[in-house]
Amino acid sequence: MSKKSLAATAISAVCLMALTACGGNATGSTAAGQPIVVASVNALSGPVTFSEASQAAKAVFDKFNADGGLNGRPIQYEVLDDKSDPAAATAAARDAVGKGAVALVGSASLLDCEVNSKYYEQEGLVSIQGTGVDPNCFSTPSISPVNSGPYLDSQLTLTYGSEKLGLKKICGLLEIAGSTRPAYQKAFDAWSKATGKTFAMLDDTVPYGAPDFTPYVVKAKEAGCDAIFSNGVEPDASGVLKAAEAQGMKDMTFLFLTSAYSEQFAQAASFVGKGVYVPAEFSPYTVDGIAANDDWRELMEKNNIPLTSFGQGGYLAATHFLETLRTIKGDVTHETVAAAFKAQTRPSENAMTGTPFIFGAGDSHSSNTAGWPITIRPGSTTWESAANDWMTVK
Amino acid sequence: MLQGAFAGLAAGGVYAVIAVCLTLMAQLVRVINFSQAAVGMFGAFLAVSFAGMGVPQVPAIALGIVVGALMSAGLGMIIATWLPEASISARSAVTVAALLLLISMSFILFGTKPKTFRAVFSGPAFTFQGVVISQVTVVMVILAVVVSVAAKLVLGKTTIGVKLRAIADRPVAAELLGVPVKPLAIGVWAVTGIIVGIAIAVVAPTQTSDAVSLSMLVISASAAALLGGFKRLDLALIGGLLLGMTQGAAAQFSQLILLRDWIPLVVIVVFLLWNQRREVWDAAR
């Protein structure tokens, strides 16, 4: 029995007990008119969970409803679970359509885009994705994510490592899920083309959730690398650090992605070699004095939602959605909402991202192309800013 | 290659410790305990929670291990009470349920994020011909050897060992002779719970520390125990160490990706074929 299926079985058991928590519910509000239904498809249970994006979007909608909604019409936000399982994701998308959703907002999922992008297109729905992961999030006409995604993130972190930190030999430990390999390759090629640098060693066979990453970090050491790039999510990135610590790799620098950016990760990092570097996809919330996050932080704290990048994505998706919703004259249906987003020509500015959000008419959307470099320095257990401004790549 | 093999030795040590415990349980209480590693995981997660409440590190770990051992004993009591005469498959099936229960419970109680384990041992111990051997590797290999030697001595040279062998071979006869079958069986569950608890507490800070990864160590350990046919402690020990080293060495070659996760399975199949080589077809079916 594979680890994933076992985890799924275990979590289904939990979900059965907490069925109500895994489903969505309508929001009560002071706006009492005919509700406008909005949905999101999320990884709420399964091997990886992103729950904060939809919680943050819900908090934005609750506030909007409390302030009277859209001319007295409240947003009814349906949060659906895809369990990181293609069949459940398909069912969730149909459920959203069945409930009469006018758009998908703040979804955070490993496979929603890959499984459902064609269906959304066919139904004439748009999705303002809170956390887009799979390549289809950034290459289909019906979906526009607010985040920059793991591929651009990889290009950013590699560029920062080779150009700003002057690292000479970068080794890549790459974990591949589904059909993501070509999208990563495109990002690596773009990095090589712009900087003339290549990997000293790239292992794209690193398993997800390996119990022990020692054999892989040893490989990087054997190749004589001075930096390790890894696209692992939090547990795996911390596994890489632990293995490097056991091997005494004090001179190694670690280049990770936003998926490793959380306060818990920094607290757990008892060892970071010469430092961990991450290009945060949204304004870093662990760094004091960044006013861009004030409204988001206040809303999260008021609703007891953990502060994470996923929460920032959900908040931004809901905020951009409401901005466009207010411009719609007449009926609010999925057709008019989709038309309003596809007709968008003026980007929505928000200081939480380095580049403004836009949906627009194109066949693919990836408006967020910036990252804010942050770091955990040796001996520290907190994230600090490693730059004064956003970095972007061509 | 050599570096990779040594890199896998820490994992091999864990497999070996769990494999030895699995063999002991199969021999003494007729159970393949699939929840063996999960019990250790649960104890380790509890230790992190206790440490979060301000309990000092060593007592927190000890407390976690004790709770884990008690849970193991509880499971042993259930099986000894309600399934004393059941087949080994039926008794083992209960432990699969326990495995799923422990994973689910840890998700509910501790969340799905990996835990911050403060390391008892961390960093390199020494360098051998350019190969770094970590402290955890040294501790795990020593623990594996000590556990298997101690188990061998206890079973072979002590009165309690004789009684344990008696309840394994002839539980009814042993009971008629006045051997306390149930308490001894529960004792075996508790002791293996403690041993695996210690192993996981040592190794968790250097591994991917989420509930599923730690609980699934039992799969590779089962493959290692199969080498000794769930009968021989020495082969379980060697099997565990070899399996870890093979996986570590295989990770050095990208071409072997397909084979990497198959190693435990290949070991099992080859062993079974070898083991069944003298069986006639009808009997082996």
XYZ file of C-alpha atoms in Angstrom:
679
model
C 0.000 0.000 0.000
C 1.519 3.357 -0.977
C 2.091 6.096 1.572
C -0.212 8.435 -0.298
C -3.146 6.047 -0.455
C -2.651 5.206 3.178
C -2.592 8.838 4.105
C -5.704 9.366 2.018
C -7.439 6.498 3.796
C -6.448 7.864 7.156
C -7.575 11.336 6.330
C -10.852 10.160 4.821
C -11.534 8.608 8.193
C -10.869 11.925 9.851
C -12.983 13.700 7.278
C -15.884 11.355 7.859
C -15.847 12.363 11.476
C -15.519 16.004 10.617
C -17.660 16.006 7.515
C -19.192 19.323 8.308
C -15.769 20.903 8.631
C -14.714 19.544 5.245
C -17.738 20.975 3.501
C -18.643 24.606 3.036
C -21.380 26.590 4.600
C -23.186 29.748 3.761
C -22.192 32.914 5.532
C -24.602 34.897 7.647
C -24.473 38.607 6.933
C -26.030 41.984 7.309
C -26.536 42.069 3.568
C -29.833 40.180 3.284
C -30.629 40.170 -0.435
C -30.336 37.372 -2.991
C -26.902 35.769 -2.352
C -24.181 35.729 -5.007
C -22.606 32.252 -4.903
C -18.805 32.030 -5.163
C -16.877 28.764 -4.741
C -13.362 27.459 -4.290
C -11.757 24.038 -4.753
C -9.078 23.315 -2.166
C -6.721 20.696 -0.797
C -8.304 20.563 2.661
C -7.357 16.938 3.329
C -4.900 14.521 1.770
C -1.122 14.341 1.648
C -0.722 18.130 1.475
C -3.242 20.648 2.834
C -3.726 24.325 2.003
C -6.583 25.471 4.206
C -5.676 29.107 4.872
C -6.386 30.414 1.342
C -10.122 29.710 1.472
C -10.318 30.792 5.131
C -8.741 34.129 4.216
C -11.060 34.599 1.205
C -14.037 33.813 3.446
C -12.875 36.456 5.935
C -12.750 39.052 3.132
C -16.269 38.103 1.966
C -17.660 38.122 5.527
C -16.372 41.668 5.973
C -17.824 42.649 2.587
C -21.203 41.186 3.619
C -21.103 42.953 6.990
C -20.574 46.214 5.110
C -23.744 45.608 3.094
C -22.479 43.376 0.257
C -23.120 44.307 -3.367
C -26.161 46.589 -3.183
C -27.517 44.487 -0.314
C -26.625 41.152 -1.943
C -24.253 39.035 0.181
C -21.551 36.696 -1.121
C -22.296 33.063 -0.280
C -18.875 31.389 -0.255
C -18.778 27.622 -0.845
C -15.503 25.978 0.229
C -15.065 22.563 -1.405
C -12.461 19.868 -0.685
C -10.653 18.069 -3.521
C -8.684 15.802 -1.125
C -5.768 16.109 -3.627
C -7.602 13.391 -5.520
C -8.546 13.862 -9.211
C -11.966 12.212 -8.801
C -12.833 14.366 -5.785
C -11.571 17.479 -7.629
C -13.807 16.698 -10.610
C -16.773 16.238 -8.291
C -15.981 19.476 -6.425
C -15.949 21.506 -9.674
C -19.325 20.071 -10.692
C -20.643 20.748 -7.215
C -19.578 24.400 -7.565
C -21.402 24.707 -10.893
C -24.439 22.896 -9.442
C -24.603 25.409 -6.597
C -24.755 28.203 -9.177
C -21.295 29.699 -8.527
C -20.586 32.825 -10.595
C -16.796 32.317 -10.259
C -14.124 30.386 -8.384
C -12.132 32.553 -6.020
C -9.178 31.750 -3.776
C -8.835 28.061 -4.679
C -5.628 26.475 -3.377
C -5.011 23.012 -4.755
C -2.340 20.735 -6.187
C -4.455 19.595 -9.113
C -7.617 21.705 -9.494
C -6.283 23.474 -12.611
C -5.045 20.311 -14.299
C -8.259 18.417 -13.652
C -10.834 21.181 -14.092
C -9.459 23.951 -16.350
C -11.206 22.559 -19.469
C -14.479 22.137 -17.571
C -14.375 25.739 -16.314
C -13.733 26.890 -19.873
C -16.617 24.799 -21.194
C -18.971 26.161 -18.503
C -17.804 29.742 -19.108
C -16.523 30.130 -15.528
C -13.403 31.993 -14.480
C -11.165 31.062 -11.552
C -9.117 33.627 -9.637
C -6.775 31.063 -8.108
C -5.356 31.820 -4.657
C -2.566 29.252 -4.861
C -1.875 27.836 -8.306
C 0.529 24.888 -8.319
C 0.178 22.726 -11.428
C 1.249 24.109 -14.848
C -2.353 24.454 -16.126
C -2.962 27.257 -13.611
C -0.586 29.432 -15.616
C -1.386 28.296 -19.150
C -5.170 28.220 -19.612
C -7.627 30.991 -20.596
C -10.085 30.367 -17.718
C -7.665 30.646 -14.769
C -5.581 33.539 -13.461
C -3.636 32.879 -10.251
C -2.575 35.668 -7.885
C 0.644 33.837 -6.993
C 3.694 33.355 -9.172
C 3.797 29.567 -8.841
C 6.601 27.076 -8.319
C 8.123 27.406 -11.797
C 8.745 31.141 -11.796
C 9.629 30.777 -8.116
C 12.360 28.297 -9.097
C 13.714 30.706 -11.694
C 13.723 33.529 -9.127
C 15.460 31.538 -6.385
C 18.106 30.202 -8.813
C 18.726 33.678 -10.252
C 19.111 35.132 -6.757
C 21.529 32.325 -5.835
C 23.740 32.535 -8.899
C 23.650 36.312 -9.471
C 23.164 37.977 -6.052
C 24.864 35.403 -3.816
C 27.484 34.509 -6.424
C 27.069 30.753 -5.900
C 29.277 28.827 -8.305
C 27.922 25.279 -8.247
C 24.214 24.752 -7.606
C 22.869 21.219 -7.233
C 19.153 20.621 -7.840
C 17.027 18.156 -5.850
C 13.744 18.106 -7.702
C 10.517 16.363 -6.687
C 8.168 15.786 -9.586
C 4.414 15.372 -9.144
C 2.219 14.541 -12.126
C 3.153 16.352 -15.317
C 5.183 19.193 -13.808
C 8.635 18.218 -15.161
C 8.466 20.174 -18.482
C 7.258 23.321 -16.677
C 10.248 23.136 -14.316
C 12.581 22.531 -17.273
C 11.249 25.685 -18.950
C 12.050 27.658 -15.797
C 15.580 26.169 -15.612
C 16.168 26.939 -19.294
C 15.015 30.537 -18.793
C 17.463 30.856 -15.867
C 20.307 29.375 -17.929
C 19.520 31.609 -20.907
C 19.469 34.783 -18.816
C 22.501 34.049 -16.633
C 24.581 31.521 -18.579
C 24.574 29.254 -15.512
C 23.518 25.609 -15.327
C 23.108 23.016 -12.580
C 26.277 21.224 -11.521
C 24.041 18.239 -10.774
C 20.279 17.807 -11.083
C 18.470 14.831 -9.566
C 14.834 14.874 -10.642
C 14.083 11.520 -9.032
C 13.822 12.730 -5.441
C 10.715 11.141 -3.925
C 7.956 13.161 -2.245
C 7.935 12.726 1.518
C 11.060 10.541 1.669
C 11.751 9.581 5.273
C 15.448 10.355 4.943
C 17.064 12.731 2.428
C 20.645 11.843 3.419
C 21.452 9.902 0.192
C 20.380 12.916 -1.896
C 22.287 15.590 0.007
C 25.324 13.285 -0.040
C 25.014 13.253 -3.831
C 25.129 17.046 -3.867
C 28.179 16.972 -1.622
C 29.907 14.449 -3.896
C 29.272 16.767 -6.851
C 31.150 19.512 -4.978
C 28.214 21.903 -4.839
C 28.100 25.029 -2.710
C 24.294 25.280 -2.856
C 21.273 22.985 -2.922
C 18.097 24.003 -4.742
C 14.991 22.083 -3.657
C 11.344 22.527 -4.646
C 10.139 20.456 -1.671
C 7.152 21.523 0.392
C 7.705 22.290 4.072
C 8.316 18.767 5.476
C 10.647 17.839 2.638
C 12.607 21.090 2.735
C 13.098 20.609 6.468
C 14.105 16.982 5.781
C 16.821 18.243 3.406
C 18.142 20.610 6.108
C 18.174 17.842 8.729
C 20.055 15.456 6.437
C 22.597 18.190 5.628
C 23.026 18.886 9.333
C 23.789 15.214 10.056
C 26.395 15.334 7.277
C 27.952 18.502 8.728
C 27.470 20.599 5.576
C 28.257 23.965 7.154
C 29.304 25.587 3.870
C 26.112 24.765 1.960
C 23.557 27.426 0.960
C 19.923 26.368 0.475
C 17.648 27.801 -2.227
C 14.010 26.912 -1.542
C 10.575 28.017 -2.786
C 7.750 29.948 -1.125
C 6.206 26.616 -0.060
C 8.908 26.499 2.654
C 8.027 29.989 3.928
C 6.317 29.731 7.302
C 7.175 30.702 10.847
C 7.062 27.032 11.949
C 9.626 26.147 9.274
C 12.062 28.780 10.537
C 11.532 27.689 14.146
C 12.192 24.057 13.191
C 15.375 24.943 11.304
C 18.090 24.164 13.837
C 20.622 24.245 11.000
C 20.681 26.302 7.803
C 24.294 25.956 6.599
C 25.269 29.339 5.190
C 21.611 30.356 4.995
C 18.226 29.476 3.508
C 16.962 31.787 0.738
C 13.402 31.999 -0.603
C 11.758 34.454 -3.016
C 8.430 35.166 -1.247
C 5.617 35.368 -3.793
C 3.790 37.943 -1.685
C 5.061 40.717 0.564
C 6.872 38.872 3.415
C 4.639 38.970 6.481
C 7.318 37.938 8.985
C 9.293 41.099 8.258
C 8.249 44.117 10.315
C 7.607 47.483 8.782
C 5.957 46.363 5.523
C 2.728 48.357 5.499
C 1.324 46.402 2.525
C 0.318 43.527 4.816
C -1.415 45.606 7.523
C -5.011 45.127 6.361
C -4.464 41.406 5.664
C -2.756 40.813 9.007
C -5.520 42.613 10.925
C -8.203 40.553 9.171
C -6.363 37.248 9.773
C -5.772 37.974 13.445
C -9.386 39.034 13.928
C -10.542 35.689 12.471
C -7.846 33.535 14.138
C -6.428 32.384 10.802
C -2.751 31.312 10.859
C -0.475 33.736 9.002
C 0.803 31.958 5.879
C 1.523 32.783 2.232
C -1.551 30.749 1.283
C -3.662 33.119 3.395
C -2.173 36.041 1.501
C -3.130 34.400 -1.792
C -6.724 33.797 -0.682
C -7.051 37.371 0.588
C -5.708 38.838 -2.656
C -7.919 36.651 -4.862
C -11.036 37.714 -2.932
C -9.992 41.395 -2.943
C -9.363 41.447 -6.711
C -12.647 39.605 -7.295
C -14.645 42.175 -5.328
C -12.948 45.039 -7.195
C -14.111 43.607 -10.534
C -17.526 42.585 -9.145
C -18.269 46.225 -8.278
C -17.747 47.222 -11.920
C -20.477 44.905 -13.224
C -23.583 46.759 -14.393
C -26.814 44.780 -14.287
C -27.161 41.080 -13.620
C -24.410 39.167 -11.775
C -24.126 35.756 -13.443
C -21.139 33.592 -14.316
C -21.341 35.006 -17.879
C -21.186 38.655 -16.806
C -18.457 37.961 -14.226
C -16.346 36.080 -16.803
C -16.905 38.856 -19.358
C -15.844 41.509 -16.828
C -12.600 39.667 -16.027
C -11.774 38.908 -19.660
C -12.372 42.564 -20.551
C -9.996 43.769 -17.848
C -7.354 46.050 -19.342
C -6.308 48.058 -16.277
C -4.384 45.935 -13.744
C -5.442 45.870 -10.071
C -2.625 47.330 -7.995
C -1.875 45.892 -4.565
C 1.374 46.442 -2.678
C 1.283 42.829 -1.448
C 2.604 41.698 -4.852
C 5.516 43.017 -6.877
C 3.550 43.139 -10.115
C -0.162 44.085 -10.408
C -2.882 41.471 -10.963
C -4.711 41.276 -14.262
C -7.013 38.691 -15.830
C -7.591 39.998 -19.347
C -8.353 38.247 -22.609
C -5.240 36.135 -23.154
C -4.981 32.371 -23.536
C -2.854 32.140 -20.407
C -2.444 34.256 -17.289
C 0.461 34.666 -14.908
C 0.534 38.299 -13.869
C 2.602 37.787 -10.705
C 6.232 37.642 -11.838
C 8.039 38.961 -8.765
C 9.445 37.621 -5.519
C 10.741 39.339 -2.400
C 14.006 37.674 -1.296
C 13.943 36.525 2.327
C 16.389 34.468 4.344
C 17.015 32.496 7.512
C 20.556 33.400 8.523
C 22.871 30.935 10.331
C 22.012 30.816 14.029
C 18.625 32.450 13.485
C 15.185 30.867 13.695
C 13.275 33.689 12.013
C 12.853 34.894 8.456
C 14.435 38.227 7.581
C 14.277 40.367 4.481
C 17.261 39.843 2.170
C 16.531 42.792 -0.141
C 14.952 46.250 -0.198
C 12.694 45.629 -3.149
C 11.044 43.019 -5.351
C 13.101 41.044 -7.822
C 11.690 40.101 -11.194
C 12.960 37.907 -14.021
C 12.385 38.087 -17.742
C 28.566 4.670 -4.070
C 30.292 3.906 -0.749
C 29.299 7.359 0.522
C 25.708 6.622 -0.489
C 25.718 3.226 1.196
C 26.925 4.785 4.451
C 24.364 7.577 4.022
C 21.648 4.917 4.127
C 23.044 3.315 7.261
C 21.036 5.531 9.659
C 17.795 4.524 7.950
C 19.122 0.926 7.961
C 19.586 1.096 11.725
C 15.952 2.146 12.194
C 14.749 -0.617 9.877
C 16.883 -3.092 11.831
C 15.524 -2.052 15.257
C 11.922 -2.237 14.038
C 12.634 -5.496 12.167
C 14.027 -7.087 15.337
C 10.921 -5.983 17.283
C 8.649 -7.325 14.517
C 10.470 -10.665 14.637
C 10.181 -10.823 18.420
C 6.459 -10.142 18.248
C 5.908 -12.668 15.469
C 7.784 -15.289 17.502
C 6.417 -14.566 20.957
C 2.869 -13.267 20.497
C 2.055 -14.421 16.947
C 1.459 -10.979 15.451
C 2.977 -9.051 12.567
C 2.609 -5.661 14.243
C 1.944 -3.094 11.500
C 1.400 -0.380 14.091
C 4.933 -0.880 15.464
C 6.421 2.327 14.009
C 3.183 4.317 14.440
C 3.333 3.751 18.200
C 6.832 5.228 18.234
C 5.666 8.138 16.054
C 2.774 8.887 18.397
C 5.073 8.808 21.425
C 7.532 11.146 19.699
C 4.752 13.604 18.753
C 3.504 13.540 22.350
C 7.051 14.299 23.517
C 7.086 17.411 21.300
C 3.759 18.530 22.807
C 5.045 17.972 26.349
C 8.197 19.937 25.496
C 5.929 22.721 24.206
C 4.239 22.805 27.635
C 7.583 23.500 29.233
C 8.634 19.964 30.240
C 12.453 19.591 29.877
C 13.597 17.618 26.816
C 14.693 14.298 28.326
C 11.667 13.823 30.657
C 9.366 14.875 27.778
C 10.853 12.197 25.512
C 10.696 9.601 28.307
C 7.068 10.492 28.989
C 6.215 10.211 25.281
C 7.897 6.799 25.074
C 6.040 5.573 28.178
C 2.662 6.674 26.788
C 3.525 4.990 23.465
C 4.447 1.785 25.310
C 1.181 1.897 27.272
C -0.768 2.251 24.025
C 1.146 -0.721 22.629
C 0.346 -2.699 25.788
C -3.321 -1.712 25.464
C -3.405 -3.056 21.921
C -1.697 -6.231 23.158
C -4.331 -6.602 25.856
C -7.156 -6.291 23.327
C -5.626 -8.987 21.131
C -4.748 -11.277 24.071
C -8.248 -10.916 25.527
C -10.448 -11.239 22.458
C -8.312 -13.038 19.898
C -6.202 -15.492 21.938
C -6.746 -18.447 19.631
C -7.179 -16.526 16.379
C -4.868 -17.025 13.404
C -1.804 -14.837 12.973
C -3.502 -13.050 10.025
C -6.564 -12.122 12.066
C -4.417 -10.868 14.938
C -2.233 -8.874 12.535
C -5.290 -7.311 10.874
C -6.123 -5.646 14.200
C -2.741 -3.903 14.109
C -3.523 -2.451 10.657
C -6.620 -0.842 12.184
C -4.442 0.432 15.033
C -1.984 1.908 12.499
C -4.738 3.875 10.746
C -6.203 4.949 14.071
C -2.840 6.252 15.310
C -2.215 8.219 12.088
C -5.715 9.732 12.207
C -5.393 10.538 15.890
C -2.070 12.252 15.350
C -3.633 14.383 12.564
C -6.457 15.390 14.884
C -4.288 16.045 17.941
C -1.089 17.387 16.419
C -2.124 18.658 12.969
C -0.718 17.588 9.606
C 2.398 19.767 9.638
C 5.765 18.176 10.406
C 6.916 18.579 13.991
C 9.933 20.373 15.346
C 11.934 17.662 17.094
C 14.874 18.845 19.129
C 17.693 16.474 18.340
C 19.116 14.270 21.071
C 22.059 13.511 18.783
C 22.923 15.675 15.806
C 25.773 16.350 13.438
C 28.640 14.182 12.232
C 30.316 11.672 14.557
C 33.462 10.996 12.539
C 34.740 10.817 8.993
C 35.819 7.460 7.623
C 37.771 7.545 4.319
C 36.022 10.743 3.300
C 32.614 9.384 4.321
C 30.755 11.295 7.031
C 29.145 9.009 9.603
C 26.530 10.904 11.587
C 25.991 10.533 15.328
C 22.482 9.247 14.672
C 23.888 6.494 12.433
C 26.292 5.353 15.153
C 23.571 5.385 17.821
C 21.052 3.565 15.608
C 23.450 0.800 14.566
C 24.564 0.270 18.185
C 20.922 0.250 19.354
C 19.999 -2.320 16.687
C 22.878 -4.624 17.646
C 22.254 -4.229 21.401
C 18.525 -4.947 21.043
C 19.037 -8.101 18.981
C 21.839 -9.434 21.219
C 19.853 -8.675 24.386
C 16.743 -10.338 22.969
C 18.762 -13.411 22.020
C 20.278 -13.646 25.514
C 16.978 -13.095 27.340
C 15.210 -15.738 25.271
C 18.031 -18.258 25.452
C 19.459 -17.863 28.933
C 16.758 -16.714 31.363
C 13.715 -18.256 33.029
C 11.482 -15.545 31.668
C 12.875 -16.319 28.213
C 11.893 -19.970 28.571
C 8.378 -18.960 29.667
C 8.103 -16.573 26.716
C 9.126 -19.313 24.304
C 6.630 -21.633 25.965
C 3.697 -19.261 25.524
C 4.694 -18.774 21.907
C 4.946 -22.485 21.086
C 2.204 -23.966 23.279
C 0.072 -21.217 24.833
C -2.558 -23.612 26.217
C -0.019 -26.032 27.707
C 1.928 -23.122 29.203
C -1.223 -21.751 30.808
C -2.068 -25.158 32.283
C 1.441 -25.260 33.774
C 0.744 -21.960 35.518
C 2.699 -19.638 33.204
C 1.002 -16.184 33.257
C 0.342 -16.083 29.519
C -1.593 -12.823 29.246
C 0.649 -10.608 31.414
C 3.739 -11.920 29.622
C 2.206 -11.273 26.206
C 1.238 -7.728 27.222
C 4.769 -7.289 28.571
C 6.205 -8.161 25.147
C 3.964 -5.482 23.549
C 5.066 -2.884 26.104
C 8.788 -3.648 25.768
C 8.762 -3.515 21.959
C 6.765 -0.272 22.278
C 9.563 1.197 24.423
C 12.343 0.031 22.072
C 10.695 1.449 18.959
C 9.805 4.611 20.903
C 13.499 5.147 21.675
C 14.481 4.446 18.049
C 11.958 6.933 16.643
C 12.868 9.568 19.254
C 16.509 9.339 18.144
C 15.838 9.290 14.431
C 12.847 11.680 14.100
C 14.933 14.870 14.301
C 16.976 13.769 11.275
C 14.090 12.507 9.170
C 10.998 13.844 7.492
C 8.953 14.178 10.627
C 5.330 13.881 9.617
C 3.034 11.159 10.921
C 2.753 9.153 7.705
C 6.481 9.063 6.854
C 7.395 7.903 10.346
C 4.594 5.310 10.574
C 5.471 3.854 7.181
C 8.979 2.917 8.314
C 7.274 -0.355 9.191
C 7.047 -1.305 5.508
C 10.807 -1.364 4.934
C 11.295 -2.938 8.361
C 8.896 -5.750 7.395
C 11.001 -6.430 4.308
C 14.076 -6.617 6.530
C 12.335 -8.963 8.985
C 11.343 -11.216 6.084
C 15.011 -11.874 5.410
C 15.018 -13.764 8.695
C 11.586 -15.189 7.926
C 10.215 -13.401 11.016
C 12.085 -16.109 12.929
C 15.770 -15.171 13.096
C 16.825 -12.025 14.949
C 20.349 -11.976 13.459
C 19.020 -12.001 9.884
C 16.461 -9.295 10.735
C 19.328 -7.135 11.991
C 21.497 -7.761 8.917
C 18.455 -7.360 6.633
C 17.646 -3.934 8.083
C 21.193 -2.607 7.761
C 21.599 -4.035 4.241
C 18.271 -2.607 3.087
C 19.180 0.887 4.294
C 22.601 0.716 2.663
C 21.170 -0.593 -0.629
C 18.582 2.206 -0.732
C 21.266 4.771 0.036
C 23.557 3.435 -2.678
C 20.693 3.178 -5.208
C 19.811 6.846 -4.634
C 23.214 7.787 -6.067
C 22.170 6.590 -9.535
C 19.310 8.440 -11.216
C 18.918 5.527 -13.658
C 17.768 3.335 -10.774
C 14.779 5.507 -9.906
C 12.284 2.843 -10.892
C 14.046 0.260 -8.806
C 14.484 2.442 -5.714
C 11.078 1.951 -4.163
C 10.964 -1.633 -5.380
C 13.938 -2.783 -3.368
C 11.884 -3.890 -0.327
C 9.413 -5.665 -2.606
C 12.150 -7.365 -4.633
C 13.769 -8.534 -1.392
C 10.467 -10.010 -0.237
C 9.767 -11.801 -3.522
C 13.290 -13.216 -3.857
C 13.223 -14.384 -0.262
C 9.852 -16.068 -0.633
C 10.948 -17.830 -3.811
C 14.097 -19.035 -2.047
C 12.161 -20.063 1.013
C 9.604 -22.004 -0.996
C 12.198 -23.670 -3.232
C 11.701 -27.132 -1.743
C 7.937 -26.940 -1.521
C 5.952 -29.066 -3.896
C 3.379 -27.052 -5.817
C 0.323 -28.419 -4.042
C 1.673 -27.776 -0.589
C 2.945 -24.312 -1.423
C -0.343 -23.114 -2.834
